[in-house]
PDB file of C-alpha atoms in Angstrom:
ATOM      1  CA  ASP C   1       0.088  -0.134   0.032  1.00 74.00           C
ATOM      2  CA  GLN C   2       1.780   3.231  -1.245  1.00 85.00           C
ATOM      3  CA  GLN C   3       1.067   6.060   1.130  1.00 92.00           C
ATOM      4  CA  VAL C   4       3.029   8.558  -1.408  1.00 95.00           C
ATOM      5  CA  LYS C   5       2.601   8.180  -5.102  1.00 96.00           C
ATOM      6  CA  GLN C   6       4.466   9.909  -7.875  1.00 96.00           C
ATOM      7  CA  ASN C   7       2.536   8.965 -10.986  1.00 93.00           C
ATOM      8  CA  SER C   8       4.994  10.107 -13.545  1.00 95.00           C
ATOM      9  CA  PRO C   9       8.291   8.123 -13.820  1.00 95.00           C
ATOM     10  CA  SER C  10       9.802  10.817 -16.081  1.00 97.00           C
ATOM     11  CA  LEU C  11       9.514  14.001 -17.661  1.00 97.00           C
ATOM     12  CA  SER C  12      11.203  16.022 -20.299  1.00 98.00           C
ATOM     13  CA  VAL C  13      11.514  19.856 -20.366  1.00 98.00           C
ATOM     14  CA  GLN C  14      13.035  22.429 -22.339  1.00 98.00           C
ATOM     15  CA  GLU C  15      15.656  24.760 -20.748  1.00 98.00           C
ATOM     16  CA  GLY C  16      14.219  27.801 -19.544  1.00 98.00           C
ATOM     17  CA  ARG C  17      10.584  26.372 -19.101  1.00 98.00           C
ATOM     18  CA  ILE C  18       8.776  25.352 -16.056  1.00 98.00           C
ATOM     19  CA  SER C  19       9.228  21.892 -14.788  1.00 98.00           C
ATOM     20  CA  ILE C  20       6.067  20.587 -12.685  1.00 98.00           C
ATOM     21  CA  LEU C  21       6.481  17.530 -10.745  1.00 98.00           C
ATOM     22  CA  ASN C  22       3.263  15.998  -8.996  1.00 98.00           C
ATOM     23  CA  CYS C  23       2.675  13.955  -5.952  1.00 98.00           C
ATOM     24  CA  ASP C  24      -0.068  12.447  -4.343  1.00 98.00           C
ATOM     25  CA  TYR C  25      -0.466  10.926  -0.688  1.00 97.00           C
ATOM     26  CA  THR C  26      -3.228   9.015   0.988  1.00 95.00           C
ATOM     27  CA  ASN C  27      -2.187   9.358   4.782  1.00 91.00           C
ATOM     28  CA  SER C  28      -4.167  12.651   6.386  1.00 90.00           C
ATOM     29  CA  MET C  29      -1.683  12.391   9.286  1.00 88.00           C
ATOM     30  CA  PHE C  30       1.167  13.519   7.422  1.00 90.00           C
ATOM     31  CA  ASP C  31       2.094  17.002   8.319  1.00 87.00           C
ATOM     32  CA  TYR C  32       5.491  17.717   6.451  1.00 90.00           C
ATOM     33  CA  PHE C  33       6.343  17.170   2.873  1.00 94.00           C
ATOM     34  CA  LEU C  34       9.733  17.089   1.361  1.00 94.00           C
ATOM     35  CA  TRP C  35      11.306  17.110  -2.021  1.00 96.00           C
ATOM     36  CA  TYR C  36      14.602  15.511  -2.535  1.00 96.00           C
ATOM     37  CA  LYS C  37      16.816  15.547  -5.638  1.00 97.00           C
ATOM     38  CA  LYS C  38      19.190  12.480  -6.637  1.00 95.00           C
ATOM     39  CA  TYR C  39      21.979  12.154  -8.869  1.00 95.00           C
ATOM     40  CA  PRO C  40      23.248   8.789  -9.922  1.00 91.00           C
ATOM     41  CA  ALA C  41      25.604   7.255  -7.610  1.00 89.00           C
ATOM     42  CA  GLU C  42      24.755   9.798  -5.016  1.00 93.00           C
ATOM     43  CA  GLY C  43      22.428  10.130  -1.973  1.00 95.00           C
ATOM     44  CA  PRO C  44      19.292  12.265  -1.934  1.00 95.00           C
ATOM     45  CA  THR C  45      19.347  15.837  -1.367  1.00 95.00           C
ATOM     46  CA  PHE C  46      17.121  18.067   0.448  1.00 93.00           C
ATOM     47  CA  LEU C  47      15.616  20.361  -1.821  1.00 96.00           C
ATOM     48  CA  ILE C  48      12.687  22.304  -0.281  1.00 95.00           C
ATOM     49  CA  SER C  49      10.015  21.495   2.365  1.00 93.00           C
ATOM     50  CA  ILE C  50       6.426  22.575   3.211  1.00 94.00           C
ATOM     51  CA  SER C  51       4.330  22.076   6.215  1.00 91.00           C
ATOM     52  CA  SER C  52       0.700  20.946   6.277  1.00 92.00           C
ATOM     53  CA  ILE C  53      -0.312  24.333   7.673  1.00 93.00           C
ATOM     54  CA  LYS C  54       0.837  26.320   4.320  1.00 95.00           C
ATOM     55  CA  ASP C  55      -0.224  25.832   1.206  1.00 96.00           C
ATOM     56  CA  LYS C  56       3.117  27.285  -0.545  1.00 98.00           C
ATOM     57  CA  ASN C  57       6.847  27.472   0.078  1.00 97.00           C
ATOM     58  CA  GLU C  58       9.288  29.305  -2.309  1.00 98.00           C
ATOM     59  CA  ASP C  59      12.946  29.108  -2.292  1.00 96.00           C
ATOM     60  CA  GLY C  60      14.568  30.743  -5.331  1.00 97.00           C
ATOM     61  CA  ARG C  61      13.503  28.635  -8.601  1.00 98.00           C
ATOM     62  CA  PHE C  62      11.777  26.297  -6.483  1.00 98.00           C
ATOM     63  CA  THR C  63       8.161  26.577  -5.150  1.00 98.00           C
ATOM     64  CA  VAL C  64       6.117  23.425  -3.738  1.00 98.00           C
ATOM     65  CA  PHE C  65       2.368  23.859  -3.706  1.00 98.00           C
ATOM     66  CA  LEU C  66       0.348  21.683  -1.214  1.00 98.00           C
ATOM     67  CA  ASN C  67      -3.453  21.082  -1.786  1.00 97.00           C
ATOM     68  CA  LYS C  68      -4.542  19.333   1.402  1.00 95.00           C
ATOM     69  CA  SER C  69      -8.224  18.784   0.240  1.00 95.00           C
ATOM     70  CA  ALA C  70      -6.842  16.787  -3.118  1.00 97.00           C
ATOM     71  CA  LYS C  71      -4.002  15.319  -0.919  1.00 97.00           C
ATOM     72  CA  HIS C  72      -1.681  16.437  -3.531  1.00 98.00           C
ATOM     73  CA  LEU C  73       1.484  18.404  -3.654  1.00 97.00           C
ATOM     74  CA  SER C  74       3.645  19.709  -6.810  1.00 98.00           C
ATOM     75  CA  LEU C  75       7.032  20.876  -7.155  1.00 98.00           C
ATOM     76  CA  HIS C  76       7.592  23.699  -9.795  1.00 98.00           C
ATOM     77  CA  ILE C  77      11.084  24.531 -11.034  1.00 98.00           C
ATOM     78  CA  VAL C  78      11.262  27.771 -13.129  1.00 97.00           C
ATOM     79  CA  PRO C  79      13.170  28.428 -15.142  1.00 98.00           C
ATOM     80  CA  SER C  80      14.520  24.943 -15.607  1.00 98.00           C
ATOM     81  CA  GLN C  81      18.088  24.353 -16.325  1.00 98.00           C
ATOM     82  CA  PRO C  82      20.204  21.433 -17.472  1.00 96.00           C
ATOM     83  CA  GLY C  83      21.727  20.811 -13.982  1.00 96.00           C
ATOM     84  CA  ASP C  84      18.203  20.177 -12.686  1.00 98.00           C
ATOM     85  CA  SER C  85      18.124  16.800 -14.494  1.00 98.00           C
ATOM     86  CA  ALA C  86      18.060  14.198 -11.555  1.00 97.00           C
ATOM     87  CA  VAL C  87      15.285  12.103 -10.175  1.00 96.00           C
ATOM     88  CA  TYR C  88      12.992  13.978  -7.683  1.00 97.00           C
ATOM     89  CA  PHE C  89      11.616  12.020  -4.753  1.00 96.00           C
ATOM     90  CA  CYS C  90       8.655  13.269  -2.843  1.00 96.00           C
ATOM     91  CA  ALA C  91       8.693  12.440   0.800  1.00 94.00           C
ATOM     92  CA  ALA C  92       6.148  12.790   3.762  1.00 92.00           C
ATOM     93  CA  SER C  93       6.573  12.816   7.460  1.00 87.00           C
ATOM     94  CA  GLY C  94       3.881  12.296  10.228  1.00 80.00           C
ATOM     95  CA  ASP C  95       4.214  13.635  13.869  1.00 63.00           C
ATOM     96  CA  SER C  96       6.390  16.576  13.134  1.00 57.00           C
ATOM     97  CA  GLY C  97       9.132  14.429  12.167  1.00 56.00           C
ATOM     98  CA  ASN C  98       8.941  11.525  14.843  1.00 64.00           C
ATOM     99  CA  THR C  99       8.112   9.001  12.245  1.00 75.00           C
ATOM    100  CA  PRO C 100      10.477   8.137   9.443  1.00 85.00           C
ATOM    101  CA  LEU C 101      10.111   9.810   5.856  1.00 89.00           C
ATOM    102  CA  VAL C 102       7.992   7.856   3.470  1.00 91.00           C
ATOM    103  CA  PHE C 103       9.145   8.125  -0.173  1.00 93.00           C
ATOM    104  CA  GLY C 104       7.471   8.218  -3.323  1.00 95.00           C
ATOM    105  CA  LYS C 105       9.085   6.097  -6.344  1.00 94.00           C
ATOM    106  CA  GLY C 106      10.631   9.157  -7.927  1.00 96.00           C
ATOM    107  CA  THR C 107      10.368  11.150 -11.149  1.00 97.00           C
ATOM    108  CA  ARG C 108      13.165  11.477 -13.534  1.00 97.00           C
ATOM    109  CA  LEU C 109      13.506  14.959 -14.898  1.00 98.00           C
ATOM    110  CA  SER C 110      15.331  15.649 -17.969  1.00 98.00           C
ATOM    111  CA  VAL C 111      16.035  19.361 -19.145  1.00 98.00           C
ATOM    112  CA  ILE C 112      16.967  19.612 -22.420  1.00 97.00           C
ATOM    113  CA  ALA C 113      19.158  22.431 -23.630  1.00 91.00           C
TER     114      ALA C 113
ATOM    115  CA  GLY Q   1      31.697  15.840  10.010  1.00 63.00           C
ATOM    116  CA  GLU Q   2      30.000  17.978   7.948  1.00 85.00           C
ATOM    117  CA  GLU Q   3      28.337  15.369   5.945  1.00 93.00           C
ATOM    118  CA  VAL Q   4      27.164  11.847   6.405  1.00 96.00           C
ATOM    119  CA  ALA Q   5      29.714   9.456   6.004  1.00 97.00           C
ATOM    120  CA  GLN Q   6      28.845   5.785   4.778  1.00 98.00           C
ATOM    121  CA  THR Q   7      31.599   2.909   4.093  1.00 97.00           C
ATOM    122  CA  PRO Q   8      31.892   1.055   1.832  1.00 98.00           C
ATOM    123  CA  LYS Q   9      30.663   2.713  -1.167  1.00 97.00           C
ATOM    124  CA  HIS Q  10      30.788  -0.961  -2.863  1.00 97.00           C
ATOM    125  CA  LEU Q  11      30.194  -4.380  -1.167  1.00 98.00           C
ATOM    126  CA  VAL Q  12      29.835  -7.696  -2.882  1.00 98.00           C
ATOM    127  CA  ARG Q  13      29.172 -10.687  -0.768  1.00 98.00           C
ATOM    128  CA  GLY Q  14      28.335 -14.331  -1.755  1.00 97.00           C
ATOM    129  CA  GLU Q  15      25.153 -15.726  -0.626  1.00 97.00           C
ATOM    130  CA  GLY Q  16      25.126 -16.873   2.846  1.00 97.00           C
ATOM    131  CA  GLN Q  17      28.129 -14.561   3.936  1.00 98.00           C
ATOM    132  CA  LYS Q  18      27.937 -11.655   6.224  1.00 98.00           C
ATOM    133  CA  ALA Q  19      27.608  -7.985   5.354  1.00 98.00           C
ATOM    134  CA  LYS Q  20      28.589  -5.000   7.799  1.00 98.00           C
ATOM    135  CA  LEU Q  21      27.980  -1.227   6.589  1.00 98.00           C
ATOM    136  CA  TYR Q  22      28.809   1.777   8.367  1.00 98.00           C
ATOM    137  CA  CYS Q  23      27.546   5.300   8.922  1.00 98.00           C
ATOM    138  CA  ALA Q  24      29.146   8.321  10.418  1.00 97.00           C
ATOM    139  CA  PRO Q  25      26.281  10.897  11.313  1.00 95.00           C
ATOM    140  CA  ILE Q  26      26.789  14.653  11.039  1.00 94.00           C
ATOM    141  CA  LYS Q  27      28.531  15.639  14.171  1.00 91.00           C
ATOM    142  CA  GLY Q  28      25.719  16.906  16.579  1.00 89.00           C
ATOM    143  CA  HIS Q  29      22.975  15.223  14.845  1.00 91.00           C
ATOM    144  CA  SER Q  30      20.980  12.945  17.435  1.00 88.00           C
ATOM    145  CA  TYR Q  31      18.878  10.834  14.867  1.00 91.00           C
ATOM    146  CA  VAL Q  32      20.162   8.414  12.368  1.00 93.00           C
ATOM    147  CA  PHE Q  33      18.140   6.300   9.951  1.00 94.00           C
ATOM    148  CA  TRP Q  34      18.675   3.533   7.694  1.00 96.00           C
ATOM    149  CA  TYR Q  35      16.985   3.112   4.360  1.00 96.00           C
ATOM    150  CA  GLN Q  36      17.203   0.221   1.819  1.00 96.00           C
ATOM    151  CA  GLN Q  37      16.803   1.240  -1.868  1.00 95.00           C
ATOM    152  CA  VAL Q  38      16.139  -1.816  -4.232  1.00 90.00           C
ATOM    153  CA  LEU Q  39      16.296  -1.437  -7.855  1.00 81.00           C
ATOM    154  CA  LYS Q  40      16.155   2.606  -7.714  1.00 73.00           C
ATOM    155  CA  ASN Q  41      12.556   2.139  -6.500  1.00 77.00           C
ATOM    156  CA  GLU Q  42      11.237   3.762  -3.308  1.00 78.00           C
ATOM    157  CA  PHE Q  43      13.360   4.138  -0.030  1.00 91.00           C
ATOM    158  CA  LYS Q  44      12.117   1.542   2.414  1.00 93.00           C
ATOM    159  CA  PHE Q  45      12.756   2.684   6.028  1.00 93.00           C
ATOM    160  CA  LEU Q  46      14.459   0.062   8.164  1.00 96.00           C
ATOM    161  CA  ILE Q  47      15.367   1.464  11.599  1.00 95.00           C
ATOM    162  CA  SER Q  48      16.093   4.699  13.509  1.00 93.00           C
ATOM    163  CA  PHE Q  49      18.143   5.448  16.357  1.00 93.00           C
ATOM    164  CA  GLN Q  50      18.251   8.414  19.018  1.00 91.00           C
ATOM    165  CA  ASN Q  51      21.884   8.561  20.042  1.00 92.00           C
ATOM    166  CA  GLU Q  52      22.797   5.017  20.900  1.00 93.00           C
ATOM    167  CA  ASN Q  53      19.230   3.872  21.672  1.00 94.00           C
ATOM    168  CA  VAL Q  54      16.526   2.228  19.028  1.00 94.00           C
ATOM    169  CA  PHE Q  55      13.959   4.992  18.158  1.00 90.00           C
ATOM    170  CA  ASP Q  56      11.890   2.930  15.943  1.00 91.00           C
ATOM    171  CA  GLU Q  57      12.628  -0.507  14.187  1.00 93.00           C
ATOM    172  CA  THR Q  58       9.249  -1.190  12.574  1.00 91.00           C
ATOM    173  CA  GLY Q  59      11.142  -1.564   8.996  1.00 92.00           C
ATOM    174  CA  MET Q  60      13.720  -4.273  10.283  1.00 94.00           C
ATOM    175  CA  PRO Q  61      13.508  -7.673   8.898  1.00 92.00           C
ATOM    176  CA  LYS Q  62      13.101  -9.695  12.105  1.00 83.00           C
ATOM    177  CA  GLU Q  63      15.767 -12.376  10.918  1.00 91.00           C
ATOM    178  CA  ARG Q  64      19.475 -11.646   9.836  1.00 95.00           C
ATOM    179  CA  PHE Q  65      19.270  -7.759  10.251  1.00 97.00           C
ATOM    180  CA  SER Q  66      20.839  -5.942  13.212  1.00 97.00           C
ATOM    181  CA  ALA Q  67      22.240  -2.233  13.848  1.00 97.00           C
ATOM    182  CA  LYS Q  68      23.710  -0.445  16.472  1.00 96.00           C
ATOM    183  CA  CYS Q  69      24.720   3.172  17.357  1.00 96.00           C
ATOM    184  CA  LEU Q  70      27.575   3.201  19.822  1.00 93.00           C
ATOM    185  CA  PRO Q  71      29.209   6.090  21.369  1.00 89.00           C
ATOM    186  CA  ASN Q  72      32.091   7.313  19.901  1.00 88.00           C
ATOM    187  CA  SER Q  73      31.940   4.719  16.977  1.00 93.00           C
ATOM    188  CA  PRO Q  74      30.231   4.833  13.601  1.00 96.00           C
ATOM    189  CA  CYS Q  75      26.803   3.272  13.447  1.00 97.00           C
ATOM    190  CA  SER Q  76      26.672  -0.078  11.743  1.00 98.00           C
ATOM    191  CA  LEU Q  77      23.914  -2.184   9.905  1.00 98.00           C
ATOM    192  CA  GLU Q  78      24.629  -5.898   9.711  1.00 98.00           C
ATOM    193  CA  ILE Q  79      23.300  -8.541   7.421  1.00 97.00           C
ATOM    194  CA  GLN Q  80      23.809 -12.181   8.414  1.00 95.00           C
ATOM    195  CA  ALA Q  81      23.613 -15.057   5.949  1.00 94.00           C
ATOM    196  CA  THR Q  82      22.971 -12.743   3.084  1.00 97.00           C
ATOM    197  CA  LYS Q  83      20.323 -13.674   0.259  1.00 96.00           C
ATOM    198  CA  LEU Q  84      20.195 -12.532  -3.335  1.00 96.00           C
ATOM    199  CA  GLU Q  85      17.194 -10.122  -2.306  1.00 94.00           C
ATOM    200  CA  ASP Q  86      19.339  -8.222   0.171  1.00 96.00           C
ATOM    201  CA  SER Q  87      21.161  -6.733  -2.922  1.00 96.00           C
ATOM    202  CA  ALA Q  88      20.101  -2.943  -2.810  1.00 96.00           C
ATOM    203  CA  VAL Q  89      21.786   0.453  -1.967  1.00 97.00           C
ATOM    204  CA  TYR Q  90      21.719   1.007   1.507  1.00 98.00           C
ATOM    205  CA  PHE Q  91      21.278   4.828   2.940  1.00 97.00           C
ATOM    206  CA  CYS Q  92      21.942   6.319   6.098  1.00 97.00           C
ATOM    207  CA  ALA Q  93      20.426   9.542   7.003  1.00 94.00           C
ATOM    208  CA  SER Q  94      20.785  11.693  10.100  1.00 93.00           C
ATOM    209  CA  SER Q  95      18.810  14.767  11.499  1.00 89.00           C
ATOM    210  CA  LEU Q  96      19.239  17.274  14.297  1.00 85.00           C
ATOM    211  CA  ARG Q  97      16.176  16.450  16.194  1.00 73.00           C
ATOM    212  CA  ILE Q  98      12.922  15.088  16.170  1.00 64.00           C
ATOM    213  CA  GLY Q  99      10.411  17.666  14.868  1.00 63.00           C
ATOM    214  CA  THR Q 100      12.894  18.373  11.947  1.00 67.00           C
ATOM    215  CA  PRO Q 101      11.814  16.028   9.385  1.00 74.00           C
ATOM    216  CA  GLN Q 102      14.507  17.403   7.080  1.00 83.00           C
ATOM    217  CA  ALA Q 103      17.169  14.380   7.315  1.00 88.00           C
ATOM    218  CA  PHE Q 104      20.638  14.482   5.602  1.00 92.00           C
ATOM    219  CA  PHE Q 105      21.694  11.476   3.604  1.00 95.00           C
ATOM    220  CA  GLY Q 106      24.863   9.604   2.841  1.00 97.00           C
ATOM    221  CA  GLN Q 107      26.064   8.674  -0.353  1.00 97.00           C
ATOM    222  CA  GLY Q 108      24.888   5.031   0.191  1.00 97.00           C
ATOM    223  CA  THR Q 109      26.471   1.811   0.075  1.00 98.00           C
ATOM    224  CA  ARG Q 110      25.738  -0.595  -2.874  1.00 97.00           C
ATOM    225  CA  LEU Q 111      25.449  -4.113  -1.795  1.00 98.00           C
ATOM    226  CA  THR Q 112      25.631  -6.913  -4.417  1.00 97.00           C
ATOM    227  CA  VAL Q 113      24.826 -10.575  -3.267  1.00 97.00           C
ATOM    228  CA  VAL Q 114      26.168 -13.056  -5.781  1.00 97.00           C
TER     229      VAL Q 114
END
């Protein structure tokens, strides 16, 4: 039973355009959502997070939107750059971090120059 | 240190052999987590520690897997009598404190059981 789902295994975007990565979850007890970026042969790197009491969090080119009623979040990257090409994992945490992160299966983003 | 250090980077074991993986968390971080990633799929939580105490072991297989975090030593994850299905990348992560869901990950140890 997958609690965090990333339904698009891959996404291709042209350099300079917007990348939108989506994530759905089933457990309404999650109260923090995070995005991690992963390059091959490296560990995941934290990108951005959002608390369930907010609906938007922005950090430079990266913005995460949370729609609690739809149990859906998305990561927007604008403008996309070739260096953004990586696998992006959505993760969720309950109980303010007292429970381990639950990850989706990832979306591979390719930014084409 | 400033980053989570995992050793070795690669480990090859014959079926039935023991495998031991090490993790040095970021200095000052109280929480350590172990995750297993099979075939580049999602990360499966194994176990977490608060300092040297087991905090949550709900993901640990009951047999063959054990883990420790002892004072002044790297944390370790040990697999007795490895099986082919144990082949995976094992990631260690650390976080500053509970209530901070952001965890910092090491580069992982790729275990191949042949």
